Amino acid sequence: MVSLISSTPRPDPMLPRPFRVARAIRETADVVTLELEAQSSPPLAFLPGQFTMLYVFGVGEVPISISGDPHKPERLVHTIRRVGPVTEALCQLRKGDVLGVRGPFGSAWPMEQARGGDLVVVAGGIGLPPLRPAIYHLLRHRRNYGRVYLLYGARTPADLLFPKELQRWQHTLSHAPGASPVRVTVDRAEGRWDGAVGLVTELIPHLQLDPAHTTALMVGPEVMMRFTIAELRKRGVPEENLYLSMERNMKCAVGFCGHCQLGPHFVCKDGPVFAFPQVRDWIVRKEV
């Protein structure tokens, strides 16, 4: 008897698949969202929190978290900040351009484990895009969760991503009339900004939570995540309910090169999403 699993061909994880840019959206001065469509292959299904390796022919490749709706895999979406040669090339792509995609790779946000309880989503800067698929999942399955909060911090109002969606989420994520599930703060107010100014961690003490039944998802600078964890632990949220996505340097995405090793873990294979106890002893160490 032949096993269907063993006889079914699987995509080579080291071979980029061609995707065409269907839409390029300028989010901020240095951030672009690319909506991609598969060419000669089926849509790429993924879970919230996973990433792909994006390859610009003749330039190189980088790991980028998926920022689109997991229920709409026909449009593979990535939100990219320009920080180096490859991301610079990605941000210059236009509709019709072709690039290579490997993946998806990595672990996912614990959306099923969080069912029935409160949920806090904490994003710093470019940390919002990796959490966006989880928010889309929450919107589609809102009745399965208790109170939901999105805490989002950026450098300035001009750096805020997805402002129209933030306004919509304020209503669609609400758990009660008058509730304010989306709370945004900036490091430095500019222009007509009349919202909160300060660290995103300063928003945590004002949340109404059932700490023992709360799950937190967070992405941002590691120092921000460390202080966020400390504040949530003060509120009584169990450390095993705290999840973070690490952005350590990944190269191969299959645990071969060892570039992203974090203690006993390889971020590309064992992460990027980790429960805090898994990385408690390693998150305070600088990347080598």
PDB file of C-alpha atoms in Angstrom:
ATOM      1  CA  MET A   1       0.000   0.000   0.000  1.00  0.00           C
ATOM      2  CA  VAL A   2       1.406   3.363  -1.022  1.00  0.00           C
ATOM      3  CA  SER A   3       1.125   6.215   1.461  1.00  0.00           C
ATOM      4  CA  LEU A   4      -0.587   9.282   0.014  1.00  0.00           C
ATOM      5  CA  ILE A   5       1.477  11.487   2.295  1.00  0.00           C
ATOM      6  CA  SER A   6       4.821  10.138   1.145  1.00  0.00           C
ATOM      7  CA  SER A   7       3.854  10.043  -2.544  1.00  0.00           C
ATOM      8  CA  THR A   8       2.485  13.617  -2.665  1.00  0.00           C
ATOM      9  CA  PRO A   9       5.145  15.998  -3.987  1.00  0.00           C
ATOM     10  CA  ARG A  10       5.966  18.855  -1.626  1.00  0.00           C
ATOM     11  CA  PRO A  11       7.413  22.240  -2.596  1.00  0.00           C
ATOM     12  CA  ASP A  12      11.140  22.480  -2.115  1.00  0.00           C
ATOM     13  CA  PRO A  13      11.547  24.846   0.889  1.00  0.00           C
ATOM     14  CA  MET A  14      14.766  26.171  -0.651  1.00  0.00           C
ATOM     15  CA  LEU A  15      13.225  26.931  -4.057  1.00  0.00           C
ATOM     16  CA  PRO A  16      11.459  30.314  -4.459  1.00  0.00           C
ATOM     17  CA  ARG A  17       8.040  30.231  -6.102  1.00  0.00           C
ATOM     18  CA  PRO A  18       7.194  33.077  -8.515  1.00  0.00           C
ATOM     19  CA  PHE A  19       4.647  35.627  -7.292  1.00  0.00           C
ATOM     20  CA  ARG A  20       3.542  38.757  -9.102  1.00  0.00           C
ATOM     21  CA  VAL A  21       2.901  42.098  -7.398  1.00  0.00           C
ATOM     22  CA  ALA A  22      -0.836  42.806  -7.673  1.00  0.00           C
ATOM     23  CA  ARG A  23      -0.671  46.010  -5.655  1.00  0.00           C
ATOM     24  CA  ALA A  24       1.979  48.145  -3.947  1.00  0.00           C
ATOM     25  CA  ILE A  25       0.756  50.485  -1.196  1.00  0.00           C
ATOM     26  CA  ARG A  26       2.886  53.254   0.293  1.00  0.00           C
ATOM     27  CA  GLU A  27       2.053  53.172   4.024  1.00  0.00           C
ATOM     28  CA  THR A  28       4.588  55.697   5.349  1.00  0.00           C
ATOM     29  CA  ALA A  29       7.799  57.316   4.146  1.00  0.00           C
ATOM     30  CA  ASP A  30       9.748  54.079   4.632  1.00  0.00           C
ATOM     31  CA  VAL A  31       7.072  51.338   4.735  1.00  0.00           C
ATOM     32  CA  VAL A  32       5.374  49.626   1.781  1.00  0.00           C
ATOM     33  CA  THR A  33       2.739  46.889   1.664  1.00  0.00           C
ATOM     34  CA  LEU A  34       2.961  44.409  -1.214  1.00  0.00           C
ATOM     35  CA  GLU A  35      -0.042  42.320  -2.224  1.00  0.00           C
ATOM     36  CA  LEU A  36       1.153  39.277  -4.159  1.00  0.00           C
ATOM     37  CA  GLU A  37      -0.545  36.695  -6.375  1.00  0.00           C
ATOM     38  CA  ALA A  38       0.828  33.233  -7.126  1.00  0.00           C
ATOM     39  CA  GLN A  39       1.759  32.624 -10.748  1.00  0.00           C
ATOM     40  CA  SER A  40       1.966  28.974 -11.770  1.00  0.00           C
ATOM     41  CA  SER A  41       1.130  27.547  -8.359  1.00  0.00           C
ATOM     42  CA  PRO A  42      -1.821  27.498  -5.942  1.00  0.00           C
ATOM     43  CA  PRO A  43      -2.302  30.190  -3.277  1.00  0.00           C
ATOM     44  CA  LEU A  44      -0.002  29.979  -0.293  1.00  0.00           C
ATOM     45  CA  ALA A  45      -2.000  29.044   2.816  1.00  0.00           C
ATOM     46  CA  PHE A  46      -0.556  30.244   6.126  1.00  0.00           C
ATOM     47  CA  LEU A  47      -1.293  30.669   9.822  1.00  0.00           C
ATOM     48  CA  PRO A  48      -1.268  33.977  11.736  1.00  0.00           C
ATOM     49  CA  GLY A  49       2.286  34.670  12.871  1.00  0.00           C
ATOM     50  CA  GLN A  50       4.133  32.815  10.124  1.00  0.00           C
ATOM     51  CA  PHE A  51       6.636  34.394   7.726  1.00  0.00           C
ATOM     52  CA  THR A  52       8.051  33.872   4.252  1.00  0.00           C
ATOM     53  CA  MET A  53      11.400  34.512   2.621  1.00  0.00           C
ATOM     54  CA  LEU A  54      11.021  37.126  -0.116  1.00  0.00           C
ATOM     55  CA  TYR A  55      13.591  36.965  -2.906  1.00  0.00           C
ATOM     56  CA  VAL A  56      14.401  39.857  -5.228  1.00  0.00           C
ATOM     57  CA  PHE A  57      16.182  38.382  -8.221  1.00  0.00           C
ATOM     58  CA  GLY A  58      19.761  39.566  -8.443  1.00  0.00           C
ATOM     59  CA  VAL A  59      19.654  41.244  -5.025  1.00  0.00           C
ATOM     60  CA  GLY A  60      18.915  38.662  -2.313  1.00  0.00           C
ATOM     61  CA  GLU A  61      16.218  37.568   0.098  1.00  0.00           C
ATOM     62  CA  VAL A  62      14.917  38.510   3.551  1.00  0.00           C
ATOM     63  CA  PRO A  63      12.415  37.057   6.030  1.00  0.00           C
ATOM     64  CA  ILE A  64       9.191  39.072   6.216  1.00  0.00           C
ATOM     65  CA  SER A  65       6.161  38.291   8.369  1.00  0.00           C
ATOM     66  CA  ILE A  66       2.876  37.851   6.522  1.00  0.00           C
ATOM     67  CA  SER A  67       0.498  40.734   7.233  1.00  0.00           C
ATOM     68  CA  GLY A  68      -2.604  39.651   5.317  1.00  0.00           C
ATOM     69  CA  ASP A  69      -5.805  37.763   6.080  1.00  0.00           C
ATOM     70  CA  PRO A  70      -5.195  34.004   6.564  1.00  0.00           C
ATOM     71  CA  HIS A  71      -8.738  33.394   5.295  1.00  0.00           C
ATOM     72  CA  LYS A  72      -7.838  35.031   1.956  1.00  0.00           C
ATOM     73  CA  PRO A  73      -4.651  33.233   0.870  1.00  0.00           C
ATOM     74  CA  GLU A  74      -5.171  34.190  -2.771  1.00  0.00           C
ATOM     75  CA  ARG A  75      -3.614  37.560  -1.824  1.00  0.00           C
ATOM     76  CA  LEU A  76      -0.312  37.101   0.019  1.00  0.00           C
ATOM     77  CA  VAL A  77       0.393  40.358   1.845  1.00  0.00           C
ATOM     78  CA  HIS A  78       3.645  41.643   3.359  1.00  0.00           C
ATOM     79  CA  THR A  79       4.335  45.004   4.968  1.00  0.00           C
ATOM     80  CA  ILE A  80       8.003  45.958   4.639  1.00  0.00           C
ATOM     81  CA  ARG A  81      10.166  48.660   6.187  1.00  0.00           C
ATOM     82  CA  ARG A  82      13.123  49.879   4.127  1.00  0.00           C
ATOM     83  CA  VAL A  83      16.224  49.084   6.212  1.00  0.00           C
ATOM     84  CA  GLY A  84      18.748  47.520   3.803  1.00  0.00           C
ATOM     85  CA  PRO A  85      19.512  46.622   0.172  1.00  0.00           C
ATOM     86  CA  VAL A  86      16.920  43.830  -0.148  1.00  0.00           C
ATOM     87  CA  THR A  87      14.101  45.669   1.604  1.00  0.00           C
ATOM     88  CA  GLU A  88      15.008  48.760  -0.445  1.00  0.00           C
ATOM     89  CA  ALA A  89      14.545  46.688  -3.612  1.00  0.00           C
ATOM     90  CA  LEU A  90      11.275  45.228  -2.310  1.00  0.00           C
ATOM     91  CA  CYS A  91       9.928  48.698  -1.554  1.00  0.00           C
ATOM     92  CA  GLN A  92      10.697  49.763  -5.130  1.00  0.00           C
ATOM     93  CA  LEU A  93       8.648  46.955  -6.715  1.00  0.00           C
ATOM     94  CA  ARG A  94       5.557  47.959  -8.655  1.00  0.00           C
ATOM     95  CA  LYS A  95       2.433  46.259  -9.962  1.00  0.00           C
ATOM     96  CA  GLY A  96       3.358  43.486 -12.385  1.00  0.00           C
ATOM     97  CA  ASP A  97       6.864  42.890 -11.036  1.00  0.00           C
ATOM     98  CA  VAL A  98       7.798  39.305 -10.136  1.00  0.00           C
ATOM     99  CA  LEU A  99       9.639  38.125  -7.040  1.00  0.00           C
ATOM    100  CA  GLY A 100      10.361  34.786  -5.405  1.00  0.00           C
ATOM    101  CA  VAL A 101       8.632  33.485  -2.274  1.00  0.00           C
ATOM    102  CA  ARG A 102       9.689  30.622  -0.013  1.00  0.00           C
ATOM    103  CA  GLY A 103       7.478  29.407   2.789  1.00  0.00           C
ATOM    104  CA  PRO A 104       5.450  29.778   4.827  1.00  0.00           C
ATOM    105  CA  PHE A 105       7.746  29.072   7.754  1.00  0.00           C
ATOM    106  CA  GLY A 106       7.616  29.120  11.504  1.00  0.00           C
ATOM    107  CA  SER A 107       5.195  28.827  14.383  1.00  0.00           C
ATOM    108  CA  ALA A 108       1.866  30.625  14.761  1.00  0.00           C
ATOM    109  CA  TRP A 109      -0.023  32.690  17.301  1.00  0.00           C
ATOM    110  CA  PRO A 110      -2.022  30.523  19.779  1.00  0.00           C
ATOM    111  CA  MET A 111      -5.455  31.568  18.583  1.00  0.00           C
ATOM    112  CA  GLU A 112      -7.154  28.312  19.591  1.00  0.00           C
ATOM    113  CA  GLN A 113      -5.551  28.199  23.049  1.00  0.00           C
ATOM    114  CA  ALA A 114      -6.727  31.773  23.700  1.00  0.00           C
ATOM    115  CA  ARG A 115     -10.405  30.999  22.992  1.00  0.00           C
ATOM    116  CA  GLY A 116     -12.803  31.833  25.792  1.00  0.00           C
ATOM    117  CA  GLY A 117     -10.534  34.336  27.546  1.00  0.00           C
ATOM    118  CA  ASP A 118      -9.440  37.943  27.237  1.00  0.00           C
ATOM    119  CA  LEU A 119      -6.744  38.815  24.744  1.00  0.00           C
ATOM    120  CA  VAL A 120      -4.227  41.677  24.640  1.00  0.00           C
ATOM    121  CA  VAL A 121      -2.340  42.442  21.423  1.00  0.00           C
ATOM    122  CA  VAL A 122       0.675  44.727  21.878  1.00  0.00           C
ATOM    123  CA  ALA A 123       2.546  46.164  18.895  1.00  0.00           C
ATOM    124  CA  GLY A 124       5.485  48.535  18.656  1.00  0.00           C
ATOM    125  CA  GLY A 125       6.224  50.255  15.335  1.00  0.00           C
ATOM    126  CA  ILE A 126       6.633  47.749  12.514  1.00  0.00           C
ATOM    127  CA  GLY A 127       5.425  45.090  14.984  1.00  0.00           C
ATOM    128  CA  LEU A 128       1.811  45.668  13.967  1.00  0.00           C
ATOM    129  CA  PRO A 129       1.981  43.871  10.560  1.00  0.00           C
ATOM    130  CA  PRO A 130       2.949  40.447  12.054  1.00  0.00           C
ATOM    131  CA  LEU A 131      -0.046  40.767  14.405  1.00  0.00           C
ATOM    132  CA  ARG A 132      -2.490  41.841  11.719  1.00  0.00           C
ATOM    133  CA  PRO A 133      -3.356  38.254  10.629  1.00  0.00           C
ATOM    134  CA  ALA A 134      -4.241  37.459  14.262  1.00  0.00           C
ATOM    135  CA  ILE A 135      -6.501  40.519  14.347  1.00  0.00           C
ATOM    136  CA  TYR A 136      -8.216  39.384  11.148  1.00  0.00           C
ATOM    137  CA  HIS A 137      -8.768  35.997  12.804  1.00  0.00           C
ATOM    138  CA  LEU A 138     -10.222  37.713  15.879  1.00  0.00           C
ATOM    139  CA  LEU A 139     -12.609  39.719  13.734  1.00  0.00           C
ATOM    140  CA  ARG A 140     -13.859  36.603  11.972  1.00  0.00           C
ATOM    141  CA  HIS A 141     -14.263  34.687  15.250  1.00  0.00           C
ATOM    142  CA  ARG A 142     -15.024  37.566  17.626  1.00  0.00           C
ATOM    143  CA  ARG A 143     -17.623  35.635  19.663  1.00  0.00           C
ATOM    144  CA  ASN A 144     -15.029  33.059  20.679  1.00  0.00           C
ATOM    145  CA  TYR A 145     -13.078  35.575  22.782  1.00  0.00           C
ATOM    146  CA  GLY A 146     -13.740  37.822  25.760  1.00  0.00           C
ATOM    147  CA  ARG A 147     -12.409  41.357  25.966  1.00  0.00           C
ATOM    148  CA  VAL A 148      -9.893  42.161  23.236  1.00  0.00           C
ATOM    149  CA  TYR A 149      -7.417  45.046  23.344  1.00  0.00           C
ATOM    150  CA  LEU A 150      -4.951  46.294  20.748  1.00  0.00           C
ATOM    151  CA  LEU A 151      -2.204  48.483  22.205  1.00  0.00           C
ATOM    152  CA  TYR A 152      -0.100  50.122  19.522  1.00  0.00           C
ATOM    153  CA  GLY A 153       2.854  52.461  19.880  1.00  0.00           C
ATOM    154  CA  ALA A 154       4.745  54.336  17.149  1.00  0.00           C
ATOM    155  CA  ARG A 155       7.445  56.990  17.023  1.00  0.00           C
ATOM    156  CA  THR A 156       5.232  59.755  15.612  1.00  0.00           C
ATOM    157  CA  PRO A 157       1.690  60.037  14.200  1.00  0.00           C
ATOM    158  CA  ALA A 158       3.208  59.899  10.698  1.00  0.00           C
ATOM    159  CA  ASP A 159       4.623  56.446  11.488  1.00  0.00           C
ATOM    160  CA  LEU A 160       1.265  54.880  12.380  1.00  0.00           C
ATOM    161  CA  LEU A 161       0.350  52.001  10.078  1.00  0.00           C
ATOM    162  CA  PHE A 162      -3.127  51.104   8.803  1.00  0.00           C
ATOM    163  CA  PRO A 163      -4.896  54.174  10.303  1.00  0.00           C
ATOM    164  CA  LYS A 164      -8.207  53.459   8.567  1.00  0.00           C
ATOM    165  CA  GLU A 165      -8.195  49.891   9.828  1.00  0.00           C
ATOM    166  CA  LEU A 166      -7.392  51.087  13.347  1.00  0.00           C
ATOM    167  CA  GLN A 167     -10.568  53.180  13.235  1.00  0.00           C
ATOM    168  CA  ARG A 168     -12.660  50.252  12.004  1.00  0.00           C
ATOM    169  CA  TRP A 169     -11.182  47.885  14.572  1.00  0.00           C
ATOM    170  CA  GLN A 170     -12.192  50.315  17.322  1.00  0.00           C
ATOM    171  CA  HIS A 171     -15.800  49.321  16.608  1.00  0.00           C
ATOM    172  CA  THR A 172     -15.515  45.757  15.370  1.00  0.00           C
ATOM    173  CA  LEU A 173     -13.312  44.536  18.241  1.00  0.00           C
ATOM    174  CA  SER A 174     -15.431  46.205  20.935  1.00  0.00           C
ATOM    175  CA  HIS A 175     -16.814  43.938  23.662  1.00  0.00           C
ATOM    176  CA  ALA A 176     -19.368  46.430  25.009  1.00  0.00           C
ATOM    177  CA  PRO A 177     -20.968  49.757  24.046  1.00  0.00           C
ATOM    178  CA  GLY A 178     -18.531  52.572  24.691  1.00  0.00           C
ATOM    179  CA  ALA A 179     -15.558  50.245  25.127  1.00  0.00           C
ATOM    180  CA  SER A 180     -12.243  51.322  23.619  1.00  0.00           C
ATOM    181  CA  PRO A 181     -10.402  48.204  22.451  1.00  0.00           C
ATOM    182  CA  VAL A 182      -7.836  50.019  20.255  1.00  0.00           C
ATOM    183  CA  ARG A 183      -5.451  52.284  22.158  1.00  0.00           C
ATOM    184  CA  VAL A 184      -2.679  54.115  20.346  1.00  0.00           C
ATOM    185  CA  THR A 185       0.232  56.126  21.668  1.00  0.00           C
ATOM    186  CA  VAL A 186       3.232  57.873  20.103  1.00  0.00           C
ATOM    187  CA  ASP A 187       6.675  58.748  21.406  1.00  0.00           C
ATOM    188  CA  ARG A 188       6.471  62.277  20.039  1.00  0.00           C
ATOM    189  CA  ALA A 189       3.336  64.230  19.156  1.00  0.00           C
ATOM    190  CA  GLU A 190       3.356  66.200  15.904  1.00  0.00           C
ATOM    191  CA  GLY A 191       0.811  68.189  13.925  1.00  0.00           C
ATOM    192  CA  ARG A 192      -2.768  67.839  15.133  1.00  0.00           C
ATOM    193  CA  TRP A 193      -2.180  64.724  17.217  1.00  0.00           C
ATOM    194  CA  ASP A 194      -4.374  64.826  20.343  1.00  0.00           C
ATOM    195  CA  GLY A 195      -3.976  61.197  21.411  1.00  0.00           C
ATOM    196  CA  ALA A 196      -1.772  59.587  24.039  1.00  0.00           C
ATOM    197  CA  VAL A 197       1.948  60.319  24.188  1.00  0.00           C
ATOM    198  CA  GLY A 198       4.283  57.893  25.931  1.00  0.00           C
ATOM    199  CA  LEU A 199       5.320  54.267  26.087  1.00  0.00           C
ATOM    200  CA  VAL A 200       2.900  51.565  24.999  1.00  0.00           C
ATOM    201  CA  THR A 201       3.433  49.831  28.354  1.00  0.00           C
ATOM    202  CA  GLU A 202       1.789  52.809  30.065  1.00  0.00           C
ATOM    203  CA  LEU A 203      -1.533  51.719  28.534  1.00  0.00           C
ATOM    204  CA  ILE A 204      -1.574  48.343  30.300  1.00  0.00           C
ATOM    205  CA  PRO A 205      -2.614  49.417  33.846  1.00  0.00           C
ATOM    206  CA  HIS A 206      -5.855  50.902  32.458  1.00  0.00           C
ATOM    207  CA  LEU A 207      -7.142  47.652  30.905  1.00  0.00           C
ATOM    208  CA  GLN A 208     -10.077  45.725  32.333  1.00  0.00           C
ATOM    209  CA  LEU A 209      -8.936  42.111  32.321  1.00  0.00           C
ATOM    210  CA  ASP A 210      -9.472  38.736  33.906  1.00  0.00           C
ATOM    211  CA  PRO A 211      -5.705  38.182  34.345  1.00  0.00           C
ATOM    212  CA  ALA A 212      -5.829  34.436  35.005  1.00  0.00           C
ATOM    213  CA  HIS A 213      -7.688  33.961  31.715  1.00  0.00           C
ATOM    214  CA  THR A 214      -5.819  36.495  29.591  1.00  0.00           C
ATOM    215  CA  THR A 215      -3.471  35.753  26.677  1.00  0.00           C
ATOM    216  CA  ALA A 216      -1.082  38.379  25.327  1.00  0.00           C
ATOM    217  CA  LEU A 217       0.515  38.552  21.872  1.00  0.00           C
ATOM    218  CA  MET A 218       3.341  41.028  21.307  1.00  0.00           C
ATOM    219  CA  VAL A 219       5.763  42.156  18.613  1.00  0.00           C
ATOM    220  CA  GLY A 220       8.206  45.026  18.730  1.00  0.00           C
ATOM    221  CA  PRO A 221      11.702  45.932  19.861  1.00  0.00           C
ATOM    222  CA  GLU A 222      12.930  43.376  22.379  1.00  0.00           C
ATOM    223  CA  VAL A 223      13.287  46.007  25.103  1.00  0.00           C
ATOM    224  CA  MET A 224       9.625  46.925  24.593  1.00  0.00           C
ATOM    225  CA  MET A 225       8.562  43.294  24.850  1.00  0.00           C
ATOM    226  CA  ARG A 226      10.556  42.795  28.043  1.00  0.00           C
ATOM    227  CA  PHE A 227       8.840  45.744  29.740  1.00  0.00           C
ATOM    228  CA  THR A 228       5.450  44.663  28.369  1.00  0.00           C
ATOM    229  CA  ILE A 229       5.942  41.218  29.891  1.00  0.00           C
ATOM    230  CA  ALA A 230       6.879  42.799  33.225  1.00  0.00           C
ATOM    231  CA  GLU A 231       3.738  44.968  33.254  1.00  0.00           C
ATOM    232  CA  LEU A 232       1.445  42.078  32.338  1.00  0.00           C
ATOM    233  CA  ARG A 233       3.019  39.900  35.034  1.00  0.00           C
ATOM    234  CA  LYS A 234       2.274  42.688  37.545  1.00  0.00           C
ATOM    235  CA  ARG A 235      -1.364  42.419  36.489  1.00  0.00           C
ATOM    236  CA  GLY A 236      -1.275  38.702  37.226  1.00  0.00           C
ATOM    237  CA  VAL A 237      -1.228  37.327  33.677  1.00  0.00           C
ATOM    238  CA  PRO A 238       0.439  33.865  33.807  1.00  0.00           C
ATOM    239  CA  GLU A 239       3.802  33.850  32.062  1.00  0.00           C
ATOM    240  CA  GLU A 240       2.813  30.788  30.034  1.00  0.00           C
ATOM    241  CA  ASN A 241       0.048  32.944  28.483  1.00  0.00           C
ATOM    242  CA  LEU A 242       2.538  35.516  27.192  1.00  0.00           C
ATOM    243  CA  TYR A 243       3.599  35.067  23.560  1.00  0.00           C
ATOM    244  CA  LEU A 244       6.113  37.075  21.569  1.00  0.00           C
ATOM    245  CA  SER A 245       7.496  36.999  18.057  1.00  0.00           C
ATOM    246  CA  MET A 246      11.268  37.236  17.814  1.00  0.00           C
ATOM    247  CA  GLU A 247      12.844  39.115  14.927  1.00  0.00           C
ATOM    248  CA  ARG A 248      16.353  37.734  15.205  1.00  0.00           C
ATOM    249  CA  ASN A 249      18.371  37.514  12.014  1.00  0.00           C
ATOM    250  CA  MET A 250      17.143  34.634   9.837  1.00  0.00           C
ATOM    251  CA  LYS A 251      18.906  33.486   6.656  1.00  0.00           C
ATOM    252  CA  CYS A 252      17.891  30.012   5.499  1.00  0.00           C
ATOM    253  CA  ALA A 253      14.473  29.613   7.244  1.00  0.00           C
ATOM    254  CA  VAL A 254      14.977  25.850   7.661  1.00  0.00           C
ATOM    255  CA  GLY A 255      17.362  25.680  10.638  1.00  0.00           C
ATOM    256  CA  PHE A 256      20.384  24.791   8.521  1.00  0.00           C
ATOM    257  CA  CYS A 257      22.698  27.780   8.767  1.00  0.00           C
ATOM    258  CA  GLY A 258      22.351  28.471  12.503  1.00  0.00           C
ATOM    259  CA  HIS A 259      22.258  32.241  11.949  1.00  0.00           C
ATOM    260  CA  CYS A 260      19.158  32.721  14.099  1.00  0.00           C
ATOM    261  CA  GLN A 261      20.079  30.394  16.968  1.00  0.00           C
ATOM    262  CA  LEU A 262      18.700  31.598  20.292  1.00  0.00           C
ATOM    263  CA  GLY A 263      20.060  29.325  23.003  1.00  0.00           C
ATOM    264  CA  PRO A 264      18.632  25.867  22.220  1.00  0.00           C
ATOM    265  CA  HIS A 265      16.182  27.298  19.688  1.00  0.00           C
ATOM    266  CA  PHE A 266      16.313  28.229  16.031  1.00  0.00           C
ATOM    267  CA  VAL A 267      13.999  31.204  15.535  1.00  0.00           C
ATOM    268  CA  CYS A 268      13.141  30.209  11.959  1.00  0.00           C
ATOM    269  CA  LYS A 269      12.006  26.693  12.945  1.00  0.00           C
ATOM    270  CA  ASP A 270      10.986  26.844  16.610  1.00  0.00           C
ATOM    271  CA  GLY A 271       9.654  30.400  16.303  1.00  0.00           C
ATOM    272  CA  PRO A 272       9.253  33.142  15.430  1.00  0.00           C
ATOM    273  CA  VAL A 273       6.353  32.912  17.915  1.00  0.00           C
ATOM    274  CA  PHE A 274       7.442  31.689  21.342  1.00  0.00           C
ATOM    275  CA  ALA A 275       5.740  31.354  24.699  1.00  0.00           C
ATOM    276  CA  PHE A 276       7.704  33.521  27.110  1.00  0.00           C
ATOM    277  CA  PRO A 277       8.958  30.602  29.286  1.00  0.00           C
ATOM    278  CA  GLN A 278      10.706  29.184  26.203  1.00  0.00           C
ATOM    279  CA  VAL A 279      12.937  32.246  25.796  1.00  0.00           C
ATOM    280  CA  ARG A 280      12.956  33.747  29.302  1.00  0.00           C
ATOM    281  CA  ASP A 281      16.685  33.148  29.762  1.00  0.00           C
ATOM    282  CA  TRP A 282      17.645  34.253  26.254  1.00  0.00           C
ATOM    283  CA  ILE A 283      15.642  37.358  25.389  1.00  0.00           C
ATOM    284  CA  VAL A 284      17.915  39.521  27.540  1.00  0.00           C
ATOM    285  CA  ARG A 285      20.997  38.481  25.558  1.00  0.00           C
ATOM    286  CA  LYS A 286      22.132  40.532  22.601  1.00  0.00           C
ATOM    287  CA  GLU A 287      22.074  39.017  19.131  1.00  0.00           C
ATOM    288  CA  VAL A 288      25.475  37.692  18.079  1.00  0.00           C
TER     289      VAL A 288
END
